[in-house]
Amino acid sequence: MARIFLHKLIMRNIKHLAIIMDGNGRWAKKKGLPRIEGHKRGVSVIKKIVQSADDMGIKYLTLYSFSTENWKRPKSEVKFLFKLMEENLKKEAENLHKNNIHVLFAGRIDELPLFLQKTILEMKNLTRKNTGLRLIFAINYGGRQEIVDAVNKAFEMNGNKKIDKDMVRKFLYVPDVPDPDIVIRTSGEQRMSNFLTWQSVYSELYFTSKLWPDFDRNDLKRICDDYQKRKRRFGGL
Ligand code: IPE
Ligand code: IPE
Ligand code: MG
């Protein structure tokens, strides 16, 4: 208890952590397993990391789960991923709710299969009054698409008048979320792959060669500790 409290104090300036959970397929390949086994293992890591982020007093956690480009994968893998999401959202619903976690979704949700849309809606409704960690799953998410969608909505609302930055921000998929302080990408790739394009302009970036299924709370803790040493200037002095 005391340890958690102390940690919350130390981690006080991390509000929003965002993660590109990459490397499931390579993890499986290394073990001679089908790619889907990597995705399954990845889910168990999500559970632990959600818990750790909550323990650290982080307020917002965004997890990149499926990009607008991931539709290019074989149909069977895409279908498996959606089924896996549905299954685990259902399985974890009560537990997340019990822990006061508010679950949200960013992306073009209306293009997802209906069974998943239904589960997403149920999860949003179940947890909507919770005041703890905001857990945001980015599904069918593309940063460029998000900006275009926001600009179009702002344009509709605003008639012919010019649109400014505040208006675009207001119409992002999940409003009222501070920009991520930290973006982590696992698997050794060093790119953003269309993640949080608007929001990440001043985020501190961390790239680790660990594959997502091997990532654990100690890795997270190390990154958060290192973050304490970074000087954020936002263009100032
Ligand atoms: C991340 O792992 C999960 C998703 C993108 C859905 P990958 O499936 O991209 O794993 P690698 O990059 O092929 O190893
Ligand atoms: C980014 O990973 C998307 C998610 C983790 C959901 P990818 O594996 O799709 O990214 P690229 O193709 O290597 O850039
Ligand atoms: Mg990948």
PDB file of C-alpha atoms and ligand atoms in Angstrom:
ATOM      1  CA  MET A   1       0.000   0.000   0.000  1.00  0.00           C
ATOM      2  CA  ALA A   2       2.710   2.442   1.095  1.00  0.00           C
ATOM      3  CA  ARG A   3       4.763   1.434  -1.919  1.00  0.00           C
ATOM      4  CA  ILE A   4       1.947   2.143  -4.308  1.00  0.00           C
ATOM      5  CA  PHE A   5       1.360   5.497  -2.646  1.00  0.00           C
ATOM      6  CA  LEU A   6       5.041   6.399  -2.947  1.00  0.00           C
ATOM      7  CA  HIS A   7       5.078   5.370  -6.564  1.00  0.00           C
ATOM      8  CA  LYS A   8       2.058   7.529  -7.291  1.00  0.00           C
ATOM      9  CA  LEU A   9       3.906  10.482  -5.825  1.00  0.00           C
ATOM     10  CA  ILE A  10       7.041   9.823  -7.856  1.00  0.00           C
ATOM     11  CA  MET A  11       5.089   9.330 -11.081  1.00  0.00           C
ATOM     12  CA  ARG A  12       2.983  12.411 -10.526  1.00  0.00           C
ATOM     13  CA  ASN A  13       3.740  14.036 -13.846  1.00  0.00           C
ATOM     14  CA  ILE A  14       2.747  11.166 -16.139  1.00  0.00           C
ATOM     15  CA  LYS A  15      -0.873  11.764 -17.023  1.00  0.00           C
ATOM     16  CA  HIS A  16      -1.157   9.974 -20.323  1.00  0.00           C
ATOM     17  CA  LEU A  17       0.807   6.967 -21.515  1.00  0.00           C
ATOM     18  CA  ALA A  18       0.301   5.589 -25.023  1.00  0.00           C
ATOM     19  CA  ILE A  19       1.671   2.303 -26.352  1.00  0.00           C
ATOM     20  CA  ILE A  20       2.188   0.849 -29.821  1.00  0.00           C
ATOM     21  CA  MET A  21       1.991  -2.825 -28.921  1.00  0.00           C
ATOM     22  CA  ASP A  22       4.074  -4.327 -31.705  1.00  0.00           C
ATOM     23  CA  GLY A  23       5.844  -7.639 -32.280  1.00  0.00           C
ATOM     24  CA  ASN A  24       3.219 -10.303 -31.567  1.00  0.00           C
ATOM     25  CA  GLY A  25       3.802 -12.016 -34.897  1.00  0.00           C
ATOM     26  CA  ARG A  26       7.586 -12.084 -34.536  1.00  0.00           C
ATOM     27  CA  TRP A  27       7.290 -13.412 -30.995  1.00  0.00           C
ATOM     28  CA  ALA A  28       5.242 -16.339 -32.275  1.00  0.00           C
ATOM     29  CA  LYS A  29       7.518 -16.941 -35.246  1.00  0.00           C
ATOM     30  CA  LYS A  30      10.556 -17.118 -32.979  1.00  0.00           C
ATOM     31  CA  LYS A  31       8.837 -19.863 -31.058  1.00  0.00           C
ATOM     32  CA  GLY A  32       7.692 -21.713 -34.191  1.00  0.00           C
ATOM     33  CA  LEU A  33       4.061 -20.885 -33.429  1.00  0.00           C
ATOM     34  CA  PRO A  34       1.329 -19.418 -35.642  1.00  0.00           C
ATOM     35  CA  ARG A  35       1.021 -15.602 -35.469  1.00  0.00           C
ATOM     36  CA  ILE A  36      -2.278 -15.813 -33.603  1.00  0.00           C
ATOM     37  CA  GLU A  37      -0.500 -17.337 -30.622  1.00  0.00           C
ATOM     38  CA  GLY A  38       1.484 -14.120 -30.387  1.00  0.00           C
ATOM     39  CA  HIS A  39      -1.718 -12.099 -30.349  1.00  0.00           C
ATOM     40  CA  LYS A  40      -3.127 -14.298 -27.589  1.00  0.00           C
ATOM     41  CA  ARG A  41      -0.014 -13.817 -25.505  1.00  0.00           C
ATOM     42  CA  GLY A  42      -0.174 -10.089 -26.193  1.00  0.00           C
ATOM     43  CA  VAL A  43      -3.584  -9.913 -24.537  1.00  0.00           C
ATOM     44  CA  SER A  44      -2.226 -11.263 -21.266  1.00  0.00           C
ATOM     45  CA  VAL A  45       0.415  -8.537 -21.308  1.00  0.00           C
ATOM     46  CA  ILE A  46      -2.304  -5.916 -21.789  1.00  0.00           C
ATOM     47  CA  LYS A  47      -3.962  -7.049 -18.573  1.00  0.00           C
ATOM     48  CA  LYS A  48      -0.763  -6.667 -16.567  1.00  0.00           C
ATOM     49  CA  ILE A  49       0.164  -3.321 -18.059  1.00  0.00           C
ATOM     50  CA  VAL A  50      -3.303  -1.868 -17.417  1.00  0.00           C
ATOM     51  CA  GLN A  51      -2.967  -2.875 -13.794  1.00  0.00           C
ATOM     52  CA  SER A  52       0.569  -1.462 -13.534  1.00  0.00           C
ATOM     53  CA  ALA A  53      -0.382   1.849 -15.134  1.00  0.00           C
ATOM     54  CA  ASP A  54      -3.281   2.133 -12.726  1.00  0.00           C
ATOM     55  CA  ASP A  55      -1.024   1.343  -9.757  1.00  0.00           C
ATOM     56  CA  MET A  56       1.377   4.058 -10.900  1.00  0.00           C
ATOM     57  CA  GLY A  57      -1.403   6.621 -10.852  1.00  0.00           C
ATOM     58  CA  ILE A  58      -1.400   7.173 -14.609  1.00  0.00           C
ATOM     59  CA  LYS A  59      -4.745   8.721 -15.588  1.00  0.00           C
ATOM     60  CA  TYR A  60      -4.998   7.835 -19.291  1.00  0.00           C
ATOM     61  CA  LEU A  61      -3.655   4.782 -21.080  1.00  0.00           C
ATOM     62  CA  THR A  62      -4.061   4.476 -24.853  1.00  0.00           C
ATOM     63  CA  LEU A  63      -3.306   1.130 -26.489  1.00  0.00           C
ATOM     64  CA  TYR A  64      -2.906   0.822 -30.251  1.00  0.00           C
ATOM     65  CA  SER A  65      -4.815  -2.357 -31.044  1.00  0.00           C
ATOM     66  CA  PHE A  66      -5.658  -2.191 -34.753  1.00  0.00           C
ATOM     67  CA  SER A  67      -4.674   0.426 -37.299  1.00  0.00           C
ATOM     68  CA  THR A  68      -6.569   1.558 -40.392  1.00  0.00           C
ATOM     69  CA  GLU A  69      -3.718  -0.108 -42.341  1.00  0.00           C
ATOM     70  CA  ASN A  70      -4.039  -3.471 -40.568  1.00  0.00           C
ATOM     71  CA  TRP A  71      -6.946  -4.355 -42.904  1.00  0.00           C
ATOM     72  CA  LYS A  72      -4.209  -5.214 -45.430  1.00  0.00           C
ATOM     73  CA  ARG A  73      -3.448  -8.392 -43.470  1.00  0.00           C
ATOM     74  CA  PRO A  74      -4.910 -11.780 -44.412  1.00  0.00           C
ATOM     75  CA  LYS A  75      -8.664 -11.924 -43.731  1.00  0.00           C
ATOM     76  CA  SER A  76      -8.211 -14.802 -41.320  1.00  0.00           C
ATOM     77  CA  GLU A  77      -5.826 -12.830 -39.089  1.00  0.00           C
ATOM     78  CA  VAL A  78      -8.064  -9.750 -39.110  1.00  0.00           C
ATOM     79  CA  LYS A  79     -11.061 -11.866 -38.158  1.00  0.00           C
ATOM     80  CA  PHE A  80      -9.096 -13.576 -35.415  1.00  0.00           C
ATOM     81  CA  LEU A  81      -8.044 -10.226 -33.952  1.00  0.00           C
ATOM     82  CA  PHE A  82     -11.625  -8.938 -33.818  1.00  0.00           C
ATOM     83  CA  LYS A  83     -12.844 -12.158 -32.202  1.00  0.00           C
ATOM     84  CA  LEU A  84     -10.013 -11.981 -29.681  1.00  0.00           C
ATOM     85  CA  MET A  85     -10.927  -8.391 -28.811  1.00  0.00           C
ATOM     86  CA  GLU A  86     -14.597  -9.255 -28.393  1.00  0.00           C
ATOM     87  CA  GLU A  87     -13.841 -12.262 -26.250  1.00  0.00           C
ATOM     88  CA  ASN A  88     -11.467 -10.437 -23.951  1.00  0.00           C
ATOM     89  CA  LEU A  89     -13.531  -7.298 -23.592  1.00  0.00           C
ATOM     90  CA  LYS A  90     -16.404  -9.512 -22.469  1.00  0.00           C
ATOM     91  CA  LYS A  91     -14.201 -11.537 -20.165  1.00  0.00           C
ATOM     92  CA  GLU A  92     -12.627  -8.488 -18.518  1.00  0.00           C
ATOM     93  CA  ALA A  93     -15.708  -6.247 -18.336  1.00  0.00           C
ATOM     94  CA  GLU A  94     -16.649  -6.936 -14.721  1.00  0.00           C
ATOM     95  CA  ASN A  95     -13.081  -6.757 -13.496  1.00  0.00           C
ATOM     96  CA  LEU A  96     -12.404  -3.434 -15.229  1.00  0.00           C
ATOM     97  CA  HIS A  97     -15.669  -2.047 -13.909  1.00  0.00           C
ATOM     98  CA  LYS A  98     -14.878  -3.221 -10.387  1.00  0.00           C
ATOM     99  CA  ASN A  99     -11.563  -1.375 -10.614  1.00  0.00           C
ATOM    100  CA  ASN A 100     -13.351   1.865 -11.510  1.00  0.00           C
ATOM    101  CA  ILE A 101     -11.766   1.923 -14.981  1.00  0.00           C
ATOM    102  CA  HIS A 102     -13.505   3.915 -17.710  1.00  0.00           C
ATOM    103  CA  VAL A 103     -13.021   2.130 -21.036  1.00  0.00           C
ATOM    104  CA  LEU A 104     -13.147   4.186 -24.238  1.00  0.00           C
ATOM    105  CA  PHE A 105     -12.466   3.542 -27.898  1.00  0.00           C
ATOM    106  CA  ALA A 106     -10.763   5.656 -30.551  1.00  0.00           C
ATOM    107  CA  GLY A 107     -11.141   4.972 -34.257  1.00  0.00           C
ATOM    108  CA  ARG A 108     -13.772   4.349 -36.897  1.00  0.00           C
ATOM    109  CA  ILE A 109     -15.767   1.983 -34.731  1.00  0.00           C
ATOM    110  CA  ASP A 110     -18.760   1.949 -37.101  1.00  0.00           C
ATOM    111  CA  GLU A 111     -16.667   0.099 -39.715  1.00  0.00           C
ATOM    112  CA  LEU A 112     -15.973  -2.823 -37.382  1.00  0.00           C
ATOM    113  CA  PRO A 113     -17.987  -6.056 -37.480  1.00  0.00           C
ATOM    114  CA  LEU A 114     -21.310  -5.725 -35.668  1.00  0.00           C
ATOM    115  CA  PHE A 115     -20.489  -8.270 -32.962  1.00  0.00           C
ATOM    116  CA  LEU A 116     -17.500  -6.181 -31.907  1.00  0.00           C
ATOM    117  CA  GLN A 117     -19.406  -2.901 -32.126  1.00  0.00           C
ATOM    118  CA  LYS A 118     -21.992  -4.361 -29.778  1.00  0.00           C
ATOM    119  CA  THR A 119     -19.388  -5.414 -27.207  1.00  0.00           C
ATOM    120  CA  ILE A 120     -17.697  -2.014 -27.464  1.00  0.00           C
ATOM    121  CA  LEU A 121     -20.985  -0.250 -26.805  1.00  0.00           C
ATOM    122  CA  GLU A 122     -21.723  -2.478 -23.819  1.00  0.00           C
ATOM    123  CA  MET A 123     -18.279  -1.828 -22.371  1.00  0.00           C
ATOM    124  CA  LYS A 124     -18.613   1.934 -22.833  1.00  0.00           C
ATOM    125  CA  ASN A 125     -22.003   1.938 -21.151  1.00  0.00           C
ATOM    126  CA  LEU A 126     -20.974  -0.298 -18.295  1.00  0.00           C
ATOM    127  CA  THR A 127     -17.958   1.804 -17.351  1.00  0.00           C
ATOM    128  CA  ARG A 128     -19.073   5.291 -18.382  1.00  0.00           C
ATOM    129  CA  LYS A 129     -19.505   6.628 -14.856  1.00  0.00           C
ATOM    130  CA  ASN A 130     -16.223   5.265 -13.564  1.00  0.00           C
ATOM    131  CA  THR A 131     -13.774   7.857 -12.338  1.00  0.00           C
ATOM    132  CA  GLY A 132     -10.492   5.920 -12.315  1.00  0.00           C
ATOM    133  CA  LEU A 133      -8.050   5.156 -15.115  1.00  0.00           C
ATOM    134  CA  ARG A 134      -9.276   5.995 -18.605  1.00  0.00           C
ATOM    135  CA  LEU A 135      -8.338   3.078 -20.777  1.00  0.00           C
ATOM    136  CA  ILE A 136      -8.568   3.903 -24.479  1.00  0.00           C
ATOM    137  CA  PHE A 137      -8.352   1.170 -27.094  1.00  0.00           C
ATOM    138  CA  ALA A 138      -7.409   2.535 -30.517  1.00  0.00           C
ATOM    139  CA  ILE A 139      -9.194   0.173 -32.908  1.00  0.00           C
ATOM    140  CA  ASN A 140      -9.495   0.791 -36.640  1.00  0.00           C
ATOM    141  CA  TYR A 141      -7.564   3.899 -35.708  1.00  0.00           C
ATOM    142  CA  GLY A 142      -5.548   6.073 -38.067  1.00  0.00           C
ATOM    143  CA  GLY A 143      -4.098   9.397 -37.005  1.00  0.00           C
ATOM    144  CA  ARG A 144      -4.577  11.034 -40.386  1.00  0.00           C
ATOM    145  CA  GLN A 145      -8.115   9.731 -40.616  1.00  0.00           C
ATOM    146  CA  GLU A 146      -8.826  11.097 -37.154  1.00  0.00           C
ATOM    147  CA  ILE A 147      -7.697  14.565 -38.182  1.00  0.00           C
ATOM    148  CA  VAL A 148      -9.736  14.503 -41.383  1.00  0.00           C
ATOM    149  CA  ASP A 149     -12.811  13.230 -39.517  1.00  0.00           C
ATOM    150  CA  ALA A 150     -12.388  15.946 -36.878  1.00  0.00           C
ATOM    151  CA  VAL A 151     -11.954  18.708 -39.445  1.00  0.00           C
ATOM    152  CA  ASN A 152     -15.083  17.566 -41.287  1.00  0.00           C
ATOM    153  CA  LYS A 153     -17.126  17.504 -38.084  1.00  0.00           C
ATOM    154  CA  ALA A 154     -15.811  20.905 -37.069  1.00  0.00           C
ATOM    155  CA  PHE A 155     -16.638  22.220 -40.528  1.00  0.00           C
ATOM    156  CA  GLU A 156     -20.209  20.932 -40.295  1.00  0.00           C
ATOM    157  CA  MET A 157     -20.683  22.525 -36.905  1.00  0.00           C
ATOM    158  CA  ASN A 158     -19.128  25.791 -37.878  1.00  0.00           C
ATOM    159  CA  GLY A 159     -20.835  26.647 -41.157  1.00  0.00           C
ATOM    160  CA  ASN A 160     -18.421  28.461 -43.415  1.00  0.00           C
ATOM    161  CA  LYS A 161     -16.280  30.000 -40.722  1.00  0.00           C
ATOM    162  CA  LYS A 162     -12.594  29.194 -40.380  1.00  0.00           C
ATOM    163  CA  ILE A 163     -11.627  26.256 -38.179  1.00  0.00           C
ATOM    164  CA  ASP A 164      -8.927  26.600 -35.537  1.00  0.00           C
ATOM    165  CA  LYS A 165      -6.792  24.154 -33.560  1.00  0.00           C
ATOM    166  CA  ASP A 166      -9.080  24.172 -30.550  1.00  0.00           C
ATOM    167  CA  MET A 167     -12.005  23.136 -32.732  1.00  0.00           C
ATOM    168  CA  VAL A 168     -10.120  20.286 -34.336  1.00  0.00           C
ATOM    169  CA  ARG A 169      -9.086  19.054 -30.912  1.00  0.00           C
ATOM    170  CA  LYS A 170     -12.661  19.155 -29.720  1.00  0.00           C
ATOM    171  CA  PHE A 171     -13.722  16.713 -32.420  1.00  0.00           C
ATOM    172  CA  LEU A 172     -10.976  14.112 -32.019  1.00  0.00           C
ATOM    173  CA  TYR A 173     -12.348  10.590 -31.445  1.00  0.00           C
ATOM    174  CA  VAL A 174     -12.059  10.835 -27.648  1.00  0.00           C
ATOM    175  CA  PRO A 175     -12.374  14.414 -26.450  1.00  0.00           C
ATOM    176  CA  ASP A 176     -10.948  15.883 -23.237  1.00  0.00           C
ATOM    177  CA  VAL A 177      -7.829  13.722 -23.187  1.00  0.00           C
ATOM    178  CA  PRO A 178      -4.479  15.409 -22.541  1.00  0.00           C
ATOM    179  CA  ASP A 179      -1.755  14.708 -25.112  1.00  0.00           C
ATOM    180  CA  PRO A 180       0.362  11.657 -24.306  1.00  0.00           C
ATOM    181  CA  ASP A 181       3.404  12.414 -22.161  1.00  0.00           C
ATOM    182  CA  ILE A 182       5.028   9.189 -23.291  1.00  0.00           C
ATOM    183  CA  VAL A 183       4.624   7.025 -26.387  1.00  0.00           C
ATOM    184  CA  ILE A 184       6.240   3.588 -26.161  1.00  0.00           C
ATOM    185  CA  ARG A 185       6.760   1.284 -29.127  1.00  0.00           C
ATOM    186  CA  THR A 186       7.883  -2.294 -28.640  1.00  0.00           C
ATOM    187  CA  SER A 187       9.522  -4.662 -31.169  1.00  0.00           C
ATOM    188  CA  GLY A 188      12.412  -2.450 -32.263  1.00  0.00           C
ATOM    189  CA  GLU A 189      10.592  -0.560 -35.005  1.00  0.00           C
ATOM    190  CA  GLN A 190      11.160   3.166 -34.739  1.00  0.00           C
ATOM    191  CA  ARG A 191       8.147   4.778 -36.349  1.00  0.00           C
ATOM    192  CA  MET A 192       4.686   5.986 -35.410  1.00  0.00           C
ATOM    193  CA  SER A 193       2.678   3.964 -37.957  1.00  0.00           C
ATOM    194  CA  ASN A 194      -0.175   6.490 -38.015  1.00  0.00           C
ATOM    195  CA  PHE A 195      -0.660   6.607 -34.229  1.00  0.00           C
ATOM    196  CA  LEU A 196      -1.890   9.738 -32.427  1.00  0.00           C
ATOM    197  CA  THR A 197      -0.687  12.025 -35.201  1.00  0.00           C
ATOM    198  CA  TRP A 198      -2.325  15.128 -33.769  1.00  0.00           C
ATOM    199  CA  GLN A 199      -1.650  14.349 -30.119  1.00  0.00           C
ATOM    200  CA  SER A 200       1.961  13.159 -30.122  1.00  0.00           C
ATOM    201  CA  VAL A 201       3.770  16.233 -31.437  1.00  0.00           C
ATOM    202  CA  TYR A 202       5.467  16.864 -28.076  1.00  0.00           C
ATOM    203  CA  SER A 203       5.368  13.369 -26.600  1.00  0.00           C
ATOM    204  CA  GLU A 204       8.509  11.744 -25.277  1.00  0.00           C
ATOM    205  CA  LEU A 205       9.215   8.686 -27.431  1.00  0.00           C
ATOM    206  CA  TYR A 206      10.565   5.369 -26.196  1.00  0.00           C
ATOM    207  CA  PHE A 207      11.541   2.520 -28.490  1.00  0.00           C
ATOM    208  CA  THR A 208      12.378  -0.849 -27.005  1.00  0.00           C
ATOM    209  CA  SER A 209      13.509  -3.949 -28.857  1.00  0.00           C
ATOM    210  CA  LYS A 210      11.392  -6.156 -26.596  1.00  0.00           C
ATOM    211  CA  LEU A 211       8.508  -7.790 -28.427  1.00  0.00           C
ATOM    212  CA  TRP A 212       5.103  -6.929 -26.947  1.00  0.00           C
ATOM    213  CA  PRO A 213       4.454 -10.433 -25.522  1.00  0.00           C
ATOM    214  CA  ASP A 214       7.732 -10.122 -23.570  1.00  0.00           C
ATOM    215  CA  PHE A 215       7.107  -6.603 -22.281  1.00  0.00           C
ATOM    216  CA  ASP A 216       6.455  -6.446 -18.550  1.00  0.00           C
ATOM    217  CA  ARG A 217       5.879  -4.100 -15.643  1.00  0.00           C
ATOM    218  CA  ASN A 218       9.615  -3.734 -15.003  1.00  0.00           C
ATOM    219  CA  ASP A 219      10.103  -2.472 -18.548  1.00  0.00           C
ATOM    220  CA  LEU A 220       7.298  -0.008 -17.978  1.00  0.00           C
ATOM    221  CA  LYS A 221       8.751   1.079 -14.684  1.00  0.00           C
ATOM    222  CA  ARG A 222      12.188   1.618 -16.212  1.00  0.00           C
ATOM    223  CA  ILE A 223      10.712   3.811 -18.921  1.00  0.00           C
ATOM    224  CA  CYS A 224       8.673   5.829 -16.448  1.00  0.00           C
ATOM    225  CA  ASP A 225      11.753   6.298 -14.265  1.00  0.00           C
ATOM    226  CA  ASP A 226      13.771   7.478 -17.255  1.00  0.00           C
ATOM    227  CA  TYR A 227      10.985   9.872 -18.177  1.00  0.00           C
ATOM    228  CA  GLN A 228      11.488  11.638 -14.857  1.00  0.00           C
ATOM    229  CA  LYS A 229      14.925  12.700 -16.133  1.00  0.00           C
ATOM    230  CA  ARG A 230      13.790  14.091 -19.455  1.00  0.00           C
ATOM    231  CA  LYS A 231      13.510  17.851 -19.842  1.00  0.00           C
ATOM    232  CA  ARG A 232      10.381  18.827 -21.687  1.00  0.00           C
ATOM    233  CA  ARG A 233      10.536  22.278 -23.208  1.00  0.00           C
ATOM    234  CA  PHE A 234       7.608  22.488 -25.612  1.00  0.00           C
ATOM    235  CA  GLY A 235       9.617  24.950 -27.650  1.00  0.00           C
ATOM    236  CA  GLY A 236      10.388  27.199 -24.709  1.00  0.00           C
ATOM    237  CA  LEU A 237      13.604  27.582 -22.752  1.00  0.00           C
TER     238      LEU A 237
HETATM  239  C1  IPE B   1       1.081  -6.043 -33.189  1.00  0.00           C
HETATM  240  O1  IPE B   1       1.836  -7.149 -33.550  1.00  0.00           O
HETATM  241  C2  IPE B   1      -0.409  -6.334 -33.198  1.00  0.00           C
HETATM  242  C3  IPE B   1      -1.129  -5.705 -34.299  1.00  0.00           C
HETATM  243  C4  IPE B   1      -0.635  -4.885 -35.165  1.00  0.00           C
HETATM  244  C5  IPE B   1      -2.537  -6.047 -34.423  1.00  0.00           C
HETATM  245  P1  IPE B   1       2.098  -7.514 -35.069  1.00  0.00           P
HETATM  246  O2  IPE B   1       1.027  -8.454 -35.517  1.00  0.00           O
HETATM  247  O3  IPE B   1       2.267  -6.323 -35.892  1.00  0.00           O
HETATM  248  O4  IPE B   1       3.467  -8.301 -34.939  1.00  0.00           O
HETATM  249  P2  IPE B   1       4.702  -8.244 -35.932  1.00  0.00           P
HETATM  250  O5  IPE B   1       5.057  -6.809 -36.131  1.00  0.00           O
HETATM  251  O6  IPE B   1       4.256  -8.897 -37.205  1.00  0.00           O
HETATM  252  O7  IPE B   1       5.769  -9.018 -35.241  1.00  0.00           O
HETATM  253  C1  IPE B   2       1.213  -0.722 -35.620  1.00  0.00           C
HETATM  254  O1  IPE B   2       1.854  -1.922 -35.866  1.00  0.00           O
HETATM  255  C2  IPE B   2      -0.230  -0.972 -35.305  1.00  0.00           C
HETATM  256  C3  IPE B   2      -0.514  -1.642 -34.045  1.00  0.00           C
HETATM  257  C4  IPE B   2       0.350  -1.997 -33.134  1.00  0.00           C
HETATM  258  C5  IPE B   2      -1.911  -1.908 -33.801  1.00  0.00           C
HETATM  259  P1  IPE B   2       2.093  -2.473 -37.346  1.00  0.00           P
HETATM  260  O2  IPE B   2       2.768  -3.778 -37.190  1.00  0.00           O
HETATM  261  O3  IPE B   2       0.796  -2.476 -38.076  1.00  0.00           O
HETATM  262  O4  IPE B   2       3.021  -1.366 -37.982  1.00  0.00           O
HETATM  263  P2  IPE B   2       4.005  -1.412 -39.234  1.00  0.00           P
HETATM  264  O5  IPE B   2       3.235  -2.007 -40.381  1.00  0.00           O
HETATM  265  O6  IPE B   2       5.166  -2.276 -38.868  1.00  0.00           O
HETATM  266  O7  IPE B   2       4.411  -0.001 -39.447  1.00  0.00           O
HETATM  267 MG    MG B   3       3.878  -5.189 -36.414  1.00  0.00          MG
END
